[in-house]
Coordinates of C-alpha atoms in Angstrom, one line a residue:
M1 CA 0.0 0.0 0.0
I2 CA 2.9 2.3 0.7
I3 CA 4.1 1.9 -2.9
A4 CA 0.6 2.5 -4.2
F5 CA 0.4 5.8 -2.2
A6 CA 3.9 6.8 -3.5
T7 CA 2.8 6.1 -7.1
I8 CA -0.4 8.3 -6.7
Q9 CA 1.7 11.1 -5.2
C10 CA 4.1 10.9 -8.1
I11 CA 1.3 11.1 -10.7
V12 CA -0.1 14.1 -8.9
T13 CA 3.3 15.7 -8.9
I14 CA 3.9 15.1 -12.6
I15 CA 0.6 16.6 -13.4
A16 CA 1.4 19.6 -11.2
V17 CA 4.8 20.0 -12.8
Q18 CA 3.3 19.9 -16.3
G19 CA 1.0 22.8 -15.3
V20 CA 4.0 24.8 -14.0
V21 CA 5.9 24.2 -17.2
A22 CA 3.1 25.9 -19.2
F23 CA 3.8 29.1 -17.3
S24 CA 7.4 30.1 -17.9
S25 CA 10.9 28.8 -18.8
I26 CA 12.3 29.7 -15.3
E27 CA 9.7 27.5 -13.7
R28 CA 10.6 24.7 -16.1
I29 CA 14.1 24.5 -14.4
I30 CA 12.3 24.3 -11.0
A31 CA 10.0 21.7 -12.4
I32 CA 12.9 19.6 -13.7
A33 CA 14.6 19.8 -10.3
T34 CA 11.3 18.8 -8.6
V35 CA 11.0 15.7 -10.9
D36 CA 14.6 14.7 -10.0
T37 CA 13.7 15.0 -6.3
V38 CA 10.5 12.9 -6.8
V39 CA 12.5 10.2 -8.6
A40 CA 15.0 10.1 -5.7
C41 CA 12.1 9.8 -3.2
I42 CA 10.6 6.9 -5.3
T43 CA 13.9 5.1 -5.2
I44 CA 14.3 5.5 -1.5
Q45 CA 10.7 4.3 -0.9
Q46 CA 11.3 1.2 -3.0
V47 CA 14.5 0.4 -1.0
I48 CA 12.8 0.7 2.4
P49 CA 10.1 -2.0 1.6
V50 CA 12.8 -4.3 0.3
G51 CA 14.8 -3.9 3.5
T52 CA 11.6 -4.5 5.5
V53 CA 10.9 -7.7 3.6
Q54 CA 14.5 -8.9 4.3
I55 CA 14.1 -8.2 8.0
V56 CA 10.8 -10.1 8.1
I57 CA 12.3 -13.1 6.4
A58 CA 15.3 -13.0 8.8
Q59 CA 12.9 -13.0 11.8
S60 CA 10.9 -15.9 10.3
A61 CA 14.1 -17.9 9.8
I62 CA 15.1 -17.4 13.4

């Protein structure tokens, strides 16, 4: 569910960024930086669930 929420937030962010791009070139640079930040957040959020799964498996093994 965490991944699903993250995906929804990303879609909303992309739509918002596209709206900003329509306004000015200066805001495009900000939009690009925002997209890079969103991508970084997506990567981190994907890593956290994987680490959690590994921990759960380790506890189950014990």
